Coordinates of C-alpha atoms in Angstrom, one line a residue:
Chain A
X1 CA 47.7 115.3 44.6
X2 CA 50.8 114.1 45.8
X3 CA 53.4 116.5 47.5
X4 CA 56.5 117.9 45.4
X5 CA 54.8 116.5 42.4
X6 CA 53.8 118.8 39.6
X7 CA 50.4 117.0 38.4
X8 CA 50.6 118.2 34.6
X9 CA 53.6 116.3 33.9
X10 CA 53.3 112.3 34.5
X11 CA 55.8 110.5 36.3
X12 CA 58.3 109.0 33.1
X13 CA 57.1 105.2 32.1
X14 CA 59.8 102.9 33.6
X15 CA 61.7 101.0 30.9
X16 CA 62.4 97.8 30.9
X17 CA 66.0 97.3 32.5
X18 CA 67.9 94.3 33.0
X19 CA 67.3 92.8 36.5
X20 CA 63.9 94.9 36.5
X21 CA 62.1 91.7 36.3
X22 CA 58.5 91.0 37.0
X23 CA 59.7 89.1 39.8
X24 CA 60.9 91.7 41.1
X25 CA 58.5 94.0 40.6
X26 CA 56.2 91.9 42.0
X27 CA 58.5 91.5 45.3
X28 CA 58.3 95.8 45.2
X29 CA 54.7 95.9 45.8
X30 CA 54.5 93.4 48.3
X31 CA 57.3 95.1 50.0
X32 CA 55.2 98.4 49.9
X33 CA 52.3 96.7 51.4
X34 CA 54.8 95.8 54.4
X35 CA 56.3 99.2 54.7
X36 CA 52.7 100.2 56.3
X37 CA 52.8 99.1 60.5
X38 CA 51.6 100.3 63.8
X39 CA 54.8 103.1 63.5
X40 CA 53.7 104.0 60.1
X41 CA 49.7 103.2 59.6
X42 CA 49.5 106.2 57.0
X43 CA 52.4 107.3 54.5
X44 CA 52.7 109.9 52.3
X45 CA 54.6 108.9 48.9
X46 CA 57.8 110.2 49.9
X47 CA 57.4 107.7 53.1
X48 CA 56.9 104.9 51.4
X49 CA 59.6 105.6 48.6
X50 CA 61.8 106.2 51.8
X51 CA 61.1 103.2 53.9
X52 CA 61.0 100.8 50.8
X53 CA 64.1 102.2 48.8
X54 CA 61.9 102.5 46.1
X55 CA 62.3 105.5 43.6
X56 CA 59.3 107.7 44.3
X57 CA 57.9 107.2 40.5
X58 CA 58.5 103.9 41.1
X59 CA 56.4 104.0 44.6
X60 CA 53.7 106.2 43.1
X61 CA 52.8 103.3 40.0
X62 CA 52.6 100.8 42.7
X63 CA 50.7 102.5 45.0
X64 CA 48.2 103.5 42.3
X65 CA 48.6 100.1 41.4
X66 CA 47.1 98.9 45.1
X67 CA 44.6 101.6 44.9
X68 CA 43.0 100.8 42.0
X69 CA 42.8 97.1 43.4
X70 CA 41.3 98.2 46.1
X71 CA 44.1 97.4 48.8
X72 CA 45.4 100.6 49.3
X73 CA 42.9 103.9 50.3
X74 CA 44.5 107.5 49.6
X75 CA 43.0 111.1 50.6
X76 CA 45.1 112.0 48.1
X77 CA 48.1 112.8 49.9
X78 CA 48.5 110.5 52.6
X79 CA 48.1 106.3 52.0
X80 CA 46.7 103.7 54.0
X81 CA 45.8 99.9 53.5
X82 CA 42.8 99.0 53.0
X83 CA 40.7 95.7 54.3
X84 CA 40.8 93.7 51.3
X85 CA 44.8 92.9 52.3
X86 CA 42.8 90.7 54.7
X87 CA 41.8 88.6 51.8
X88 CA 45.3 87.6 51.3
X89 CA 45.9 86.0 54.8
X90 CA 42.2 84.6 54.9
X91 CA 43.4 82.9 51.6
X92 CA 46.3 81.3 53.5
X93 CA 44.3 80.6 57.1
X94 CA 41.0 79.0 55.7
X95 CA 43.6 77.1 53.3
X96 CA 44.9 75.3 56.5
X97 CA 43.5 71.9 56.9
X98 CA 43.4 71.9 60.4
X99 CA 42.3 75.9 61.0
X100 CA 38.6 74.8 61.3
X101 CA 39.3 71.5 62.9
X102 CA 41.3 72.7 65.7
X103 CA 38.9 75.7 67.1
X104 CA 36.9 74.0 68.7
X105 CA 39.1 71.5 70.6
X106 CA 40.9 74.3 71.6
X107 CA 37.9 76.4 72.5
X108 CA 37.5 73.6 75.0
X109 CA 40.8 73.4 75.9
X110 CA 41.1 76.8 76.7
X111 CA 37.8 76.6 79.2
X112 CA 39.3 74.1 81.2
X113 CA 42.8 75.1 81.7
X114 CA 42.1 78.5 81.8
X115 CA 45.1 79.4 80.1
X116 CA 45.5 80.4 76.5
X117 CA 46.6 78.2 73.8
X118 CA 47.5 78.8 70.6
X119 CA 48.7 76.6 67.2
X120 CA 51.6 77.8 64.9
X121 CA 53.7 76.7 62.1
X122 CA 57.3 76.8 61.0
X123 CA 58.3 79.2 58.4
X124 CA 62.4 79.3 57.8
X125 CA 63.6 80.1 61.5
X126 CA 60.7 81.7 63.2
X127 CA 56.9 80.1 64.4
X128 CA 53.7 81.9 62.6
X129 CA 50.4 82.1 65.2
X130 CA 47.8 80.4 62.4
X131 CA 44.8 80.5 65.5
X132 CA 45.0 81.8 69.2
X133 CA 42.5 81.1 71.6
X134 CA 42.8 83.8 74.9
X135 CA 42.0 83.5 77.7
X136 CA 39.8 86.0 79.4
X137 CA 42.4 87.6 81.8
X138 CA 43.7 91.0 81.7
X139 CA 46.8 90.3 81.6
X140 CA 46.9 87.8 78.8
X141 CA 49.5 87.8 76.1
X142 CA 49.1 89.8 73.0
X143 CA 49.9 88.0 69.9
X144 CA 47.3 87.5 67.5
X145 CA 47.3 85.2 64.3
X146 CA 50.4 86.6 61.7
X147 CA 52.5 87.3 64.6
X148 CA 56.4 85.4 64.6
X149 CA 58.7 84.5 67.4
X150 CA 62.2 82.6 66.8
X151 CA 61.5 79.0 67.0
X152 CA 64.6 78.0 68.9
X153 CA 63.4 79.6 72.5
X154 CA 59.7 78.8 72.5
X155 CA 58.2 75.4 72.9
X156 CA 56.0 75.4 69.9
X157 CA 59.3 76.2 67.5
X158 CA 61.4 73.1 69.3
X159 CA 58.6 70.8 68.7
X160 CA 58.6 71.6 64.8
X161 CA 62.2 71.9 65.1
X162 CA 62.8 68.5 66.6
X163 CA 61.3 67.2 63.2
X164 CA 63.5 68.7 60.8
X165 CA 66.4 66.2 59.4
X166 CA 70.1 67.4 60.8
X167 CA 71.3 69.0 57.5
X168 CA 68.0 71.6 57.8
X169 CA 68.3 72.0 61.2
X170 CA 72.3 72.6 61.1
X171 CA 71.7 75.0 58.3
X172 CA 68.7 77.0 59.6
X173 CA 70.9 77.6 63.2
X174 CA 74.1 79.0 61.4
X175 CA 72.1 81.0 59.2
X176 CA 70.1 82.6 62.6
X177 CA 71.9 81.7 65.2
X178 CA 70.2 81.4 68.5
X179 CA 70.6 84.7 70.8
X180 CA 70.2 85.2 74.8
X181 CA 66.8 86.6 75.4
X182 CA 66.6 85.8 79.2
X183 CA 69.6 84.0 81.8
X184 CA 67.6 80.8 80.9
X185 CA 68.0 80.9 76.8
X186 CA 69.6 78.2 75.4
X187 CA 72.2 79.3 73.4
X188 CA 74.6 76.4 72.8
X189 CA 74.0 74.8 69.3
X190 CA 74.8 71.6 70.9
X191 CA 72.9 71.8 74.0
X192 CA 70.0 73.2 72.1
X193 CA 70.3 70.3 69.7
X194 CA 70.4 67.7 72.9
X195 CA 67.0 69.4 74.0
X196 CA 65.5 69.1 70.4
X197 CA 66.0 64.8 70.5
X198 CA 64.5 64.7 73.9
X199 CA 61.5 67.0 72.6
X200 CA 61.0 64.6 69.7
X201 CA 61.7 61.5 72.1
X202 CA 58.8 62.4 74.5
X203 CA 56.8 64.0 72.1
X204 CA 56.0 67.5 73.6
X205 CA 58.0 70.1 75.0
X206 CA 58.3 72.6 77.3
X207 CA 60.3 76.0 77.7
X208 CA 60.5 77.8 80.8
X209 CA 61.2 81.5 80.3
X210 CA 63.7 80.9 77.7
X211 CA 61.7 83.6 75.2
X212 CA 61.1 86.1 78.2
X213 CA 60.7 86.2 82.2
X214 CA 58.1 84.9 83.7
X215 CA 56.3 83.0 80.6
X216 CA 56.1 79.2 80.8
X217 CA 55.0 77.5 77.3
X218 CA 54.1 73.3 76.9
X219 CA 53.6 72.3 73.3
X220 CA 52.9 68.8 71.5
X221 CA 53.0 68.4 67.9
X222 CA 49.9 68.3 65.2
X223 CA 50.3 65.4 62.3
X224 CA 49.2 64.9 59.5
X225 CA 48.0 61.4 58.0
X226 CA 52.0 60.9 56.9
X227 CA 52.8 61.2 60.7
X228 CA 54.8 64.8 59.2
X229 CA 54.7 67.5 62.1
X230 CA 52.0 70.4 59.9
X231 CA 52.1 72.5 63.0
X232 CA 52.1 72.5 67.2
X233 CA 50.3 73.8 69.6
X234 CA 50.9 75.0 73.0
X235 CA 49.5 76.2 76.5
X236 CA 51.0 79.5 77.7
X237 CA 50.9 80.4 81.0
X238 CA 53.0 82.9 84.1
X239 CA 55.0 81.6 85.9
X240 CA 53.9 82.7 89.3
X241 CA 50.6 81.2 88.5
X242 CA 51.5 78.1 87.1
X243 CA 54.3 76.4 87.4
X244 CA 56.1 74.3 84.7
X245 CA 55.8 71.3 87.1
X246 CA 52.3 72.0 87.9
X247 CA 52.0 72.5 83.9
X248 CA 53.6 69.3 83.0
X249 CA 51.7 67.3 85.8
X250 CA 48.2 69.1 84.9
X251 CA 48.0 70.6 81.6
X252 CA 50.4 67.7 79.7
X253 CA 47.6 64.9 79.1
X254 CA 45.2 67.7 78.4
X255 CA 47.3 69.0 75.7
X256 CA 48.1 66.1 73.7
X257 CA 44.9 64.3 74.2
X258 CA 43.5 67.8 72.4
X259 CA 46.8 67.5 70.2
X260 CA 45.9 63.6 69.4
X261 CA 41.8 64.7 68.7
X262 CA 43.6 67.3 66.1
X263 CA 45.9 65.1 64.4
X264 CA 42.9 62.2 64.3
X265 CA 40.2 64.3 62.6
X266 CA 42.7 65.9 60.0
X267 CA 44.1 62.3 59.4
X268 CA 40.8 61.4 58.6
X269 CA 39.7 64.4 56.7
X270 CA 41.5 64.2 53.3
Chain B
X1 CA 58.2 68.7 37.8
X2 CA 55.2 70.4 36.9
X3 CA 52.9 67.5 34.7
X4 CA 52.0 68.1 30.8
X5 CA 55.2 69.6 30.4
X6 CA 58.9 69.4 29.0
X7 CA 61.4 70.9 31.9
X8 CA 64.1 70.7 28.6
X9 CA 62.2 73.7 27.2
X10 CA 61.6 76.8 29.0
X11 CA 58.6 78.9 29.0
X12 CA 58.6 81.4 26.8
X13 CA 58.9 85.0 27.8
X14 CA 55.8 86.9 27.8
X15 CA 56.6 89.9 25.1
X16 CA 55.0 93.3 26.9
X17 CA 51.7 93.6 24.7
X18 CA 49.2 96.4 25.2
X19 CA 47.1 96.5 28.3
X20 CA 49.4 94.2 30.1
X21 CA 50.7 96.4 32.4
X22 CA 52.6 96.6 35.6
X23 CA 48.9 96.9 37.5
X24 CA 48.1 93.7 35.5
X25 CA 50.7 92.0 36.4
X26 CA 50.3 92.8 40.1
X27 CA 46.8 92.1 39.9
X28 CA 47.2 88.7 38.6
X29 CA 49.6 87.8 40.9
X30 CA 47.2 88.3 43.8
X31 CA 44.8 86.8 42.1
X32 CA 46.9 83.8 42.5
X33 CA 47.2 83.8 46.0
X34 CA 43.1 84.2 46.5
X35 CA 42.7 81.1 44.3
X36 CA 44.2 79.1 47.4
X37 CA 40.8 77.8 50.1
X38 CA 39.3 75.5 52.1
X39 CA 38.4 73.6 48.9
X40 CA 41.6 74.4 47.1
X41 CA 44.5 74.1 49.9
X42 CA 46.8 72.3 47.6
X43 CA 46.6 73.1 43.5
X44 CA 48.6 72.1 40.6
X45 CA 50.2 74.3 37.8
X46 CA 46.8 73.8 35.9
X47 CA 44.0 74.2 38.7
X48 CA 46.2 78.1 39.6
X49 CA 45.5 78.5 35.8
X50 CA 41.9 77.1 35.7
X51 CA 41.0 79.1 38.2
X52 CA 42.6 82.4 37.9
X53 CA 41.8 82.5 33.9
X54 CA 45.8 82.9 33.3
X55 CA 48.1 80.6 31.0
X56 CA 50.0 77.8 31.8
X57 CA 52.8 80.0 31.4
X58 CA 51.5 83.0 33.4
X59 CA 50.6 81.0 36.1
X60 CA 54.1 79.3 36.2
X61 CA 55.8 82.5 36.5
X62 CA 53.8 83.6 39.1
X63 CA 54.0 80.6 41.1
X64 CA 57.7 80.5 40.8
X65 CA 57.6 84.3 41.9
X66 CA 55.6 83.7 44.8
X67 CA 57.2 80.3 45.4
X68 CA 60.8 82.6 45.6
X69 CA 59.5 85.0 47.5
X70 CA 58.9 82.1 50.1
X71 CA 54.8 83.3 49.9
X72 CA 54.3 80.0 48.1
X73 CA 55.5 75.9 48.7
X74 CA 55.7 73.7 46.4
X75 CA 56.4 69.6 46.5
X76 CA 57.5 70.0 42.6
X77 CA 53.6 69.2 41.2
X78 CA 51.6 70.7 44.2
X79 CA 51.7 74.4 45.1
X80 CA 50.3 75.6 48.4
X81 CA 50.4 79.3 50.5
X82 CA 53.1 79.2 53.1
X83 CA 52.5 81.3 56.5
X84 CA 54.6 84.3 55.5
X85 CA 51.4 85.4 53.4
X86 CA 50.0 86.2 56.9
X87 CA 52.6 89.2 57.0
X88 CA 50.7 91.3 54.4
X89 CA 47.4 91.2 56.5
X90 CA 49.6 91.6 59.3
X91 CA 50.5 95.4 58.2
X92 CA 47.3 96.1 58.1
X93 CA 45.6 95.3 61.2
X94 CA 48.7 96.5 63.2
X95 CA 48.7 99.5 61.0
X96 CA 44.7 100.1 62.4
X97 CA 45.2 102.5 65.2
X98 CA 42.0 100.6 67.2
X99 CA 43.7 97.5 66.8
X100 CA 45.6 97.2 70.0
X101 CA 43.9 99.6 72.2
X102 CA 40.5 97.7 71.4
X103 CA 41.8 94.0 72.2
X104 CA 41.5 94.2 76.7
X105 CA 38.3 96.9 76.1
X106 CA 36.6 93.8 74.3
X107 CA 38.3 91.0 76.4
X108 CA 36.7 92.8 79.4
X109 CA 33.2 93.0 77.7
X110 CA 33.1 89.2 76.7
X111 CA 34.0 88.7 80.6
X112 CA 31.2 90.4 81.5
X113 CA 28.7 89.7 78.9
X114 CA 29.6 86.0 78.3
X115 CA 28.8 86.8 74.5
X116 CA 31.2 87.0 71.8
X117 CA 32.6 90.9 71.0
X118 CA 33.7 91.4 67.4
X119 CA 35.1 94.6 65.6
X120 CA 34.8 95.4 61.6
X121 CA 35.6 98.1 59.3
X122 CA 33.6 98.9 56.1
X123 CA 34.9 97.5 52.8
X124 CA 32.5 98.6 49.7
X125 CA 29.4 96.9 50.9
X126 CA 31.2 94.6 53.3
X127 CA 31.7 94.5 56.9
X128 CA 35.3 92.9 57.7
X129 CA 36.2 91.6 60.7
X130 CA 39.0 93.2 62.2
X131 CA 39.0 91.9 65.9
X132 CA 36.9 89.2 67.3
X133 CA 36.6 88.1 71.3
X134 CA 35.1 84.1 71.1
X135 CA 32.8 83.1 74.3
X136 CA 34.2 79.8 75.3
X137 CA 30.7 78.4 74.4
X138 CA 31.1 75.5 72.0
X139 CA 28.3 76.8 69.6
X140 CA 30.0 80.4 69.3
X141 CA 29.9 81.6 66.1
X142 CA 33.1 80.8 63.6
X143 CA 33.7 84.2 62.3
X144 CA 37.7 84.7 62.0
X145 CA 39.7 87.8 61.1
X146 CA 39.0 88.9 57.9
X147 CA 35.4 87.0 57.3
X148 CA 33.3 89.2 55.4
X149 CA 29.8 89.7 55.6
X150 CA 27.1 92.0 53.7
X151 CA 26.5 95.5 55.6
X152 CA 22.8 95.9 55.0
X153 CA 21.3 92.9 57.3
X154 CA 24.3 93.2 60.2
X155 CA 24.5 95.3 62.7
X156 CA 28.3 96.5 62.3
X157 CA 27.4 97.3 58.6
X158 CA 24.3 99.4 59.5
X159 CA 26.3 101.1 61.8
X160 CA 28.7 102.3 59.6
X161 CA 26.3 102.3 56.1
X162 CA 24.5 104.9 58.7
X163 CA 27.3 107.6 58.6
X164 CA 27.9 107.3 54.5
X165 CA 26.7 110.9 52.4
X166 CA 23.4 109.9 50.6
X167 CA 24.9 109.9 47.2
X168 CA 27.4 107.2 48.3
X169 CA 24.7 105.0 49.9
X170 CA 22.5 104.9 47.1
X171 CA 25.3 103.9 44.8
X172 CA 25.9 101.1 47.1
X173 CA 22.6 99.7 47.3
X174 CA 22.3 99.9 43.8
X175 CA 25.7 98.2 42.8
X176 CA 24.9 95.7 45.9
X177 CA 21.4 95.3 45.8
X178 CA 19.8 93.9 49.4
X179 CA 18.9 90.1 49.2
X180 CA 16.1 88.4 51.8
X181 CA 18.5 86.3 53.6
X182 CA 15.7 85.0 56.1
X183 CA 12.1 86.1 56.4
X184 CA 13.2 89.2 58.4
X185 CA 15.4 90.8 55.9
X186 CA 14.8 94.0 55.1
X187 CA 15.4 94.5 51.6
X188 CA 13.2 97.6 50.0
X189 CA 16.0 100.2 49.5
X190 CA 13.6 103.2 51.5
X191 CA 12.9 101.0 54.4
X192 CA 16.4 100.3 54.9
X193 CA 17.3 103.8 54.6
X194 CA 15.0 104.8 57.3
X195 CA 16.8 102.1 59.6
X196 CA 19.6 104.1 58.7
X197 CA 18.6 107.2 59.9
X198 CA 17.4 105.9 63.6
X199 CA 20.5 104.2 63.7
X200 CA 22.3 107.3 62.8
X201 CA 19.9 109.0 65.8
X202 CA 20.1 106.8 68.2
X203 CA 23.8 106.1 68.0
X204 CA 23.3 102.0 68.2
X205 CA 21.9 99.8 66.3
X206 CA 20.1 96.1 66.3
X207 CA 19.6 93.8 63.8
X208 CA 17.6 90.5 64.6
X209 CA 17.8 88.1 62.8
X210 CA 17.9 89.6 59.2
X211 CA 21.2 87.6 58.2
X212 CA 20.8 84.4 59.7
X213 CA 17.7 82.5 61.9
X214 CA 18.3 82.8 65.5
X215 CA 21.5 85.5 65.4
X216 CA 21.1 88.8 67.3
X217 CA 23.5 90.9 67.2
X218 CA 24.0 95.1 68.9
X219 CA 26.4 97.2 67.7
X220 CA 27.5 101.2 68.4
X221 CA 30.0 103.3 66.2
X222 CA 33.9 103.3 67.4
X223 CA 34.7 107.7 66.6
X224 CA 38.0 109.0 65.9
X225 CA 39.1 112.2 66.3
X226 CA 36.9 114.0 63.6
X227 CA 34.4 112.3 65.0
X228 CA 34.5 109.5 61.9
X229 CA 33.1 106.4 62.1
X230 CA 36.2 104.1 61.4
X231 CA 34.8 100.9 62.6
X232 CA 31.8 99.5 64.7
X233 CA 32.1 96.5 67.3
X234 CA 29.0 94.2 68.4
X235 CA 28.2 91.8 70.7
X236 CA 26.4 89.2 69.3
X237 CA 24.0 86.3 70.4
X238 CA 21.9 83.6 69.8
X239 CA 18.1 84.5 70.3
X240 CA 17.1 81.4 72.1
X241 CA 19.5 82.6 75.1
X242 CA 19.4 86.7 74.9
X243 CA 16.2 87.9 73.4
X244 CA 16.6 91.7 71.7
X245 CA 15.0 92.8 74.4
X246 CA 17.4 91.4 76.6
X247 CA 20.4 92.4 75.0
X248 CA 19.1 96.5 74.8
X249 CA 18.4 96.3 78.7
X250 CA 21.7 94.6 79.6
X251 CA 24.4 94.4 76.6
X252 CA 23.6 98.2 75.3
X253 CA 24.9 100.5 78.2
X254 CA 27.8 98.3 78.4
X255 CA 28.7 98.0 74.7
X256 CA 28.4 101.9 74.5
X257 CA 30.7 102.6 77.3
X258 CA 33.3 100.2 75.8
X259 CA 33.2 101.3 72.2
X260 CA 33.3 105.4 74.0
X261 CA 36.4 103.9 76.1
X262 CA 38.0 103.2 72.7
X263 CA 37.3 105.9 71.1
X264 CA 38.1 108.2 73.7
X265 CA 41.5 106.3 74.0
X266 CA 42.0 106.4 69.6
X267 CA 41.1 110.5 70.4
X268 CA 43.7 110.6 72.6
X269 CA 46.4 108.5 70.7
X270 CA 47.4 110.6 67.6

């Protein structure tokens, strides 16, 4: 049973208020799904009431709610999420045209660079890793499918970026506006913009420890039939191991020939 | 628009009515977002509604709810997922305590082993993938994040079906009954169960070839603390290059040091 909770008398039924829509209540138990993280893998009700600003009869229905669909496990006191949230984002990944398509190109990609590459999509301000192929090395960088970086400093986010018509663009940049994550960031809405109409002039990009020391990133965009940009894809690498000229010079044609196979096969699916 | 209807008239509001509650509500709402696949990447107002048994009118709603909560795009007629439904199985796996500590342990085994490494959790009488290290061998298995496959005839799920109380187990093979899946399948409930038990003894288990012709695949318990069971991880092949025997000489010492190395480091954690 649930702490500070007498069992014999029942939480009160919510009413109906106005504003207490089932959008909103909807919105509520998604947000309680996303209160759970590596800080907080296991909450008690109180936690999750807390974290979600949720009143904690309000908290308990929905995480019954979850529980009873099988997304949420409880030893009665503390909660967890269950597996079946997986279903959700498997829902979204195998809906992606080009998530079974692109494995394997990038399986082969990823043997004969030797550096890991990875395909993500825009979503308001930030990329979404959709597939990530690592490389074998110890010291390889740790961001699996789900995870989001701001668009404006990495090289996949400037090539979906350098498709988006000014008024978006404009829009998106005032709303977050770009902030200095290493001495190389681009900040500068207009120098930033300058980079984007090369990016979509040559037709890749690249971004040289703009997102953090050290990391060097190429990217070239994937298209759908319409020519429309559905996502990018990149090459990641150190930059004491490779560097961006030896990227651009040896990694470039590899990328958006496997870029070009992508765009071919998804063109030719539907 | 949405087609077959007048934008002039509004939907009309669903009244409350007995048994549709709150848990209802959120139910069908993810119900909408798990009738999005491979085969339905892009659905109209009617398909959602075809194919999660709701109205027109339910479905609308919870489309537009989705749709505002940005989990959902829409082109006016079409609706598809967009990436931010990736955040919700996103709190889960970085809310699984093996999740990160796992990743270079299995990295290093592929290395080594030059077979893919994969990690699952029990779900009812599902294993779900958690983790998964690809081989870069073009015929590698495509099993992503969140596939699911039956427990009985894999090695992850015997694993783990090992450590469940008797009265659980037989509840599971009865709601789930085993199915031949090739000719190797075991499917009479007391031969299983004995598998079980050596499984359970030995601390490993093999299956060959039970779900699929050709697929081998070892697997050994990941412990945490208490000494539970909360996941397996395997290394799996294709017979034609690792027999079973092969894979017990060579893979099994190696698997069980790495899946002790994580659950030494999990013991360690909290």
């Amino acid at each position: 049973m649930p702490d500070h909770e007498n069992p014999t008398v029942p939480a009160p039924a919510e009413a109906p208020r106005p504003g207490d829509t089932y959008v909103q209540s909807f919105a509520r138990g998604l947000q309680v799904i996303r209160s759970f993280s590596a800080q907080a893998p296991q909450q008690t009700l109180s936690e999750v009431a807390q974290r979600t600003g949720l009143t904690r009869a309000g908290a308990r229905r929905i995480l019954l709610t979850l529980e009873g669909l099988g997304y949420v496990r409880s030893n009665g006191r503390q909660f967890s999420l269950a597996p079946r949230i997986l279903d959700l984002g498997f829902a979204y990944l195998s809906s992606l045209p080009l998530w079974n398509l692109a494995e394997p190109v990038m399986e082969r990609l990823v043997e004969d660079v030797k550096e890991s590459c990875s395909a993500a999509v825009l979503d308001g301000a930030d990329v979404v890793y959709v597939l990530r192929i690592p490389t074998h090395k110890i010291m390889s960088i740790n961001l699996g499918i789900g995870s989001r970086l701001p668009a404006y400093c990495t090289s996949m986010g400037r090539t979906l970026l350098a498709e988006l018509d000014g008024r978006t663009l404009d829009q998106l940049l005032q709303d977050v506006p770009p902030v200095r994550r290493t001495e190389r960031t681009i900040v500068d809405t207009a120098a930033l913009k300058e980079q984007l109409v090369k990016v979509r002039e040559q037709g890749w990009c690249l971004v040289d420890q703009e997102l953090e020391e050290g990391l060097v990133s190429l990217s070239a965009p994937i298209r759908d039939r319409a020519g429309r940009a559905i996502a990018a894809m990149n090459i990641s690498g150190q930059v004491n191991r490779t560097s961006p000229a030896y990227m651009v010079e040896n990694f470039l044609p590899k990328l958006r020939a496997a870029a070009q196979d992508i765009s071919r096969m998804l063109q030719h699916k539907s």
